[in-house]
C-alpha positions as a printed Julia matrix, in Angstrom:
273×3 Matrix{Float64}:
 100.63  126.09   76.56
 103.53  126.42   79.07
 106.25  123.79   78.43
 107.49  121.7    81.14
 111.14  120.88   81.54
 112.43  117.39   82.42
 114.07  117.3    86.0
 117.16  115.56   84.47
 119.75  116.94   82.05
 120.07  114.78   79.1
 122.02  114.62   75.9
 119.77  114.59   72.98
 116.77  115.62   75.03
 113.64  116.65   73.19
 112.62  119.88   75.06
 113.16  122.27   72.18
 111.36  120.02   69.71
 108.16  118.96   71.66
 105.77  121.15   69.58
 107.22  119.66   66.46
 106.87  116.18   67.73
 103.65  116.39   69.38
 101.84  117.96   66.4
 102.94  115.01   64.24
 101.64  112.42   66.63
  98.38  110.97   65.51
  95.43  110.61   68.06
  95.44  107.64   70.41
  94.69  106.59   73.86
  98.19  105.57   74.86
 101.72  106.93   73.88
 104.43  104.41   73.74
 108.14  105.48   74.06
 110.6   102.9    73.46
 113.63  105.28   73.98
 112.02  107.63   76.77
 115.28  109.34   78.04
 114.21  112.47   80.11
 110.85  112.41   79.09
 110.24  115.82   77.53
 107.73  114.25   74.93
 105.76  112.63   77.88
 105.68  115.66   80.03
 104.44  118.03   77.15
 101.79  115.72   75.59
  98.34  114.93   76.53
  97.44  111.1    76.46
  95.34  109.14   78.67
  98.02  106.52   79.22
 101.79  106.26   78.67
 104.11  103.08   78.23
 107.49  104.62   78.84
 110.69  102.48   78.17
 114.42  102.89   78.38
 117.15  100.4    78.29
 118.88  102.26   81.0
 117.87  100.56   84.19
 119.18  103.4    86.54
 116.67  105.85   84.65
 113.83  103.71   84.91
 114.51  102.71   88.5
 114.57  106.53   89.36
 111.29  107.17   87.75
 109.59  104.15   89.54
 110.77  105.39   92.84
 109.64  108.93   92.29
 106.19  107.75   91.06
 105.84  105.48   94.02
 107.0   107.87   96.97
 107.58  111.4    95.65
 107.57  113.19   98.89
 109.97  110.97  100.46
 112.19  110.86   97.33
 112.28  114.66   96.92
 112.98  115.18  100.67
 115.87  112.73  100.53
 117.42  113.93   97.17
 117.34  117.52   98.49
 119.66  116.63  101.29
 122.38  115.95   98.68
 122.11  119.42   97.07
 124.12  121.33   99.62
 127.4   123.38   99.03
 129.42  120.76  100.81
 128.64  118.26   98.03
 129.39  120.48   95.17
 133.01  119.27   95.36
 134.99  116.96   93.33
 136.13  114.68   96.43
 132.4   114.39   97.64
 131.2   113.79   94.02
 133.8   110.97   93.46
 132.9   109.39   96.84
 129.15  109.41   95.96
 129.89  108.05   92.51
 131.82  105.16   94.14
 128.81  104.67   96.55
 126.5   104.57   93.56
 128.73  102.04   91.68
 128.85   99.72   94.66
 125.27  100.0    95.72
 122.67   97.17   95.02
 120.08   99.31   96.95
 117.47  100.62   94.23
 116.34  103.48   96.41
 119.91  104.73   97.07
 120.96  104.24   93.46
 117.87  106.55   92.28
 118.77  109.3    94.74
 122.5   109.17   93.69
 121.66  109.05   90.1
 119.83  112.41   90.33
 122.61  113.93   92.31
 125.3   112.82   89.77
 123.08  113.95   86.79
 123.08  117.63   88.29
 126.6   117.54   89.58
 128.45  115.57   86.81
 129.82  116.99   83.66
 127.3   118.43   81.18
 124.56  116.19   82.59
 126.03  113.14   80.73
 125.1   109.69   81.48
 127.84  107.32   80.55
 129.02  103.81   81.78
 132.2   101.77   80.84
 131.97   98.3    79.44
 131.67   96.72   82.99
 128.5    98.98   83.67
 130.39  101.39   85.99
 129.12  105.05   85.69
 132.16  107.1    84.99
 131.15  110.77   84.26
 133.52  113.17   85.87
 132.56  116.17   88.27
 131.07  119.03   86.49
 132.28  122.01   88.46
 129.06  124.13   88.55
 128.6   127.12   90.7
 125.47  125.94   92.29
 123.7   122.92   90.85
 119.84  123.49   90.74
 117.59  121.3    92.61
 114.56  120.73   90.36
 111.91  120.31   92.9
 108.79  121.72   90.94
 109.99  119.45   88.01
 110.23  116.43   90.17
 106.78  116.98   91.58
 105.22  117.62   88.16
 106.89  114.36   86.76
 105.72  112.31   89.77
 102.16  113.4    89.41
 102.0   112.83   85.62
 103.64  109.57   85.78
 100.58  108.02   87.74
  99.34  107.65   84.05
 102.47  105.79   83.05
 103.7   102.41   83.03
 107.51  102.25   83.08
 109.41   99.31   81.63
 113.17   98.51   81.11
 113.6    96.3    77.97
 114.76   96.26   74.4
 113.03   98.28   71.88
 112.05   95.08   70.03
 110.33   93.82   73.14
 108.35   97.08   73.41
 107.16   96.68   69.95
 106.06   93.13   70.36
 103.49   94.23   72.99
 101.83   97.47   71.79
  98.72   98.16   73.45
  95.4    98.85   71.4
  94.71  102.34   70.11
  98.32  103.47   70.69
 100.92  105.55   68.86
 104.64  105.08   69.07
 107.24  107.8    69.29
 110.88  106.71   68.93
 113.83  108.78   69.8
 116.56  106.34   69.15
 120.32  107.07   69.62
 121.04  109.19   66.42
 122.99  108.11   63.32
 126.43  109.82   63.65
 126.86  112.88   61.52
 130.5   111.81   61.02
 132.61  108.83   61.46
 134.13  110.26   64.93
 130.86  111.27   66.33
 129.6   107.84   67.3
 127.72  108.34   70.5
 126.92  104.78   71.55
 128.11  104.71   75.21
 124.87  105.82   76.57
 123.8   102.42   78.01
 125.39   99.09   77.77
 125.03   97.59   74.52
 125.15  100.47   72.22
 122.95  101.03   69.21
 124.42  100.36   65.81
 123.55  100.52   62.16
 121.65   97.16   62.14
 119.39   98.46   65.18
 118.61  101.59   63.12
 117.34   99.28   60.31
 115.64   96.98   62.49
 113.66   99.92   64.21
 112.56  101.01   60.81
 111.35   97.57   59.88
 109.42   97.28   63.17
 107.78  100.64   62.59
 106.91   99.53   59.04
 105.05   96.3    60.31
 103.51   98.29   63.19
 101.97  100.76   61.12
 101.15   98.83   57.87
 100.33   95.27   59.27
  98.87   96.33   62.78
  97.5    99.95   62.28
  99.66  101.39   65.0
 101.33  104.69   63.7
 105.01  105.34   64.57
 106.92  108.74   64.49
 110.82  108.35   64.48
 113.2   111.22   64.82
 116.87  111.1    63.82
 119.59  113.08   61.91
 118.71  114.08   58.34
 121.42  112.03   56.41
 121.57  109.92   53.31
 121.44  106.83   55.42
 118.33  107.8    57.34
 116.53  108.83   54.25
 117.17  105.36   52.77
 116.28  103.42   56.02
 112.82  105.52   56.34
 111.93  105.41   52.85
 108.59  104.01   53.46
 107.64  106.83   55.94
 106.35  110.38   55.22
 109.4   112.58   55.74
 109.76  116.08   57.28
 112.95  118.03   57.91
 113.3   120.46   60.74
 116.33  122.59   61.73
 117.36  122.23   65.42
 120.2   123.92   67.38
 122.71  121.25   68.7
 123.55  121.92   72.42
 125.77  119.01   73.31
 128.89  120.94   72.88
 129.89  122.96   76.04
 131.4   125.69   73.91
 128.49  127.83   72.95
 129.98  129.0    69.76
 130.11  125.59   68.21
 126.43  124.85   68.45
 125.42  124.95   64.8
 122.26  124.27   63.23
 121.59  120.64   62.11
 118.78  119.08   60.13
 116.75  116.47   61.85
 114.38  114.07   60.11
 110.83  113.32   61.42
 109.67  110.01   59.78
 106.03  109.16   60.32
 104.79  105.67   59.5
 101.03  105.66   59.33
  98.78  102.84   58.28
  95.67  103.23   56.11
  93.08  105.66   57.62
């Protein structure tokens, strides 16, 4: 099966892992993703329906706009992908416009532009909620037209929500399976990567997520698969799940040479058959 790429660049994106993830997901009518990110699992799986959530309002807002009016959205977004705009001054002017804008459609278009023109495809905000990723200096940013159309078409099967993971677990549909891709436990004390959206995701959240997964699978019969770094901490937190380890190439570092292999853990919570 040909794999489909997400139209956004995304730190921690699951494109390289989709086969490993989808083969571990039990059959169900609906796939629920509390931490959707760029949507690689959604794009490369086959469920009748999807409930796709992310705490990042700009991300969900972009998906909603694309789902509702794909032709108009893609036409307008393409206009920003010209040589004139692949320039630091232009980028910072658009970034300022984005941060000052209350218009949902305008923010969605600019979010896509910044994702492709900003540094390393990062998505980062300061404590006041101001998007602050610097200019990326790419030769010619790619306009992901085919990927946008594919996403828009497939999203007709999806319901998008922007709420906390606890709220998602409180309303799981019947005959569903949950895939969780939370912000990963840091591999070192200095590697904390929590500025992805306002609020962060701390150790208590990691434990709380595991508790919700246990209750969902063992009390309600809805299976849950969680991916994370394979560490002493995650093995302890996920001790009630079936654990698998897989090796992954890390690509967050811009220096190709420092992309070493890291073990990831797949924790499957499955109730009684």
